[in-house]
Coordinates of C-alpha atoms in Angstrom, one line a residue:
M28 CA 0.0 0.0 0.0
S29 CA 1.4 3.4 -0.9
D30 CA 2.0 6.3 1.5
P31 CA -1.0 8.7 1.2
S32 CA 1.2 11.7 1.9
A33 CA 3.7 10.8 -0.8
G34 CA 1.9 12.9 -3.5
S35 CA 1.3 15.9 -1.2
P36 CA 3.8 18.8 -1.6
K37 CA 5.7 19.6 1.5
R38 CA 4.9 23.0 3.1
E39 CA 6.8 25.0 5.6
A40 CA 5.3 24.9 9.2
P41 CA 3.3 28.0 10.1
E42 CA 4.6 30.5 12.6
P43 CA 3.7 29.7 16.2
L44 CA 0.8 31.7 17.7
E45 CA 1.9 34.1 20.4
G46 CA -0.5 35.6 22.8
P47 CA -1.1 36.3 26.5
V48 CA 0.2 32.8 27.5
V49 CA 0.8 33.6 31.2
G50 CA -2.7 35.1 31.6
T51 CA -4.3 32.1 29.8
I52 CA -2.5 29.5 31.9
T53 CA -3.2 31.5 35.1
G54 CA -6.9 31.8 34.2
G55 CA -7.2 28.1 33.5
T56 CA -5.5 27.3 36.8
I57 CA -7.9 29.5 38.7
V58 CA -10.8 27.7 37.0
W59 CA -9.5 24.3 38.0
F60 CA -9.0 25.3 41.6
A61 CA -12.5 27.0 41.6
L62 CA -14.1 23.8 40.3
F63 CA -12.3 21.8 43.1
L64 CA -13.5 24.2 45.8
V65 CA -17.1 24.2 44.4
Q66 CA -17.2 20.4 44.4
L67 CA -15.5 19.9 47.8
P68 CA -18.7 20.3 49.9
F69 CA -20.2 17.4 47.9
Y70 CA -17.3 15.0 48.7
G71 CA -19.7 12.5 50.3
W72 CA -22.1 12.5 47.3
F73 CA -19.2 12.0 44.9
D74 CA -17.8 9.2 47.0
D75 CA -21.2 7.5 47.3
H76 CA -21.8 7.6 43.5
G77 CA -18.3 6.6 42.4
H78 CA -17.4 10.1 41.0
L79 CA -14.7 11.0 43.5
W80 CA -12.3 11.2 40.6
W81 CA -14.0 14.4 39.4
L82 CA -12.8 16.1 42.6
W83 CA -9.2 14.8 42.2
T84 CA -9.1 15.7 38.5
C85 CA -9.8 19.3 39.4
L86 CA -7.2 19.3 42.0
A87 CA -4.7 17.7 39.6
G88 CA -5.6 20.3 37.0
G89 CA -4.9 23.1 39.5
G90 CA -1.6 21.6 40.6
L91 CA -0.4 21.1 37.0
G92 CA -1.6 24.6 36.2
L93 CA 0.8 25.9 38.9
I94 CA 3.7 24.1 37.2
G95 CA 2.4 25.6 33.9
I96 CA 2.4 29.1 35.3
W97 CA 6.0 28.6 36.5
Y98 CA 7.0 27.3 33.1
V99 CA 5.4 30.0 31.0
R100 CA 6.7 32.8 33.2
K101 CA 10.2 31.5 32.8
R102 CA 9.7 31.1 29.1
D103 CA 8.3 34.6 28.8
A104 CA 11.3 36.1 30.7
A105 CA 13.7 34.1 28.5
L106 CA 12.0 35.4 25.3
K107 CA 12.2 39.0 26.6
R108 CA 15.9 38.6 27.5
H109 CA 16.6 37.2 24.1
A110 CA 14.7 40.0 22.3
A111 CA 16.6 42.6 24.4
R112 CA 20.0 41.0 23.6
S113 CA 19.1 40.8 19.9
A114 CA 18.1 44.4 19.9
A115 CA 21.4 45.4 21.5
G116 CA 23.3 43.3 19.0
E117 CA 24.8 40.9 21.6
P118 CA 25.1 37.2 21.0
S119 CA 23.0 35.0 23.2
A120 CA 24.7 33.5 26.2
G121 CA 25.7 29.8 26.0
N122 CA 25.4 29.4 22.3
D123 CA 27.3 31.2 19.5
G124 CA 24.4 30.5 17.2
G125 CA 22.5 33.6 18.5
D126 CA 19.2 31.7 18.6
G127 CA 18.6 31.8 22.3
N128 CA 19.3 28.1 22.8
D129 CA 21.8 26.8 25.3
G130 CA 23.0 24.2 22.9
G131 CA 20.9 21.4 24.4
E132 CA 18.1 21.7 21.9
R133 CA 17.9 22.2 18.2
N134 CA 16.2 25.2 16.8
D135 CA 13.8 24.6 13.9
G136 CA 14.3 28.2 12.5
H137 CA 11.0 29.5 14.0
G138 CA 12.2 30.2 17.5
R139 CA 11.0 26.8 18.7
G140 CA 13.1 24.0 19.9
G141 CA 12.8 21.1 17.6
G142 CA 13.8 18.4 20.1
T143 CA 17.0 17.2 21.7
A144 CA 20.3 17.5 19.9
D145 CA 22.1 14.3 19.1
R146 CA 24.4 13.7 22.1
T147 CA 26.6 10.8 20.9
G148 CA 30.2 10.3 21.9

């Protein structure tokens, strides 16, 4: 059987969407914690009906959201530092490629890491 994508022409990946990422993740985290708090008084009902996982899902969503907030704040700060260095004409620290990478990840040319670099040897 032939590959269905063999006849399709290759296209360049679109630019990533940028927006208020920190605010979006923070808002989602607040929603998860609010859902947890709203359901907490009904703990007994959820337990009796086998739906206790709803409560713990909301708590897990809030906890993972806190990790997400930490991550996107660090990412946002790194992007701002890179933009400031680029505007000043300074090379990025840790990598003479000037792409803001520390050498541990490839850059696919769009400002996104494309994965882990080959670390053989």
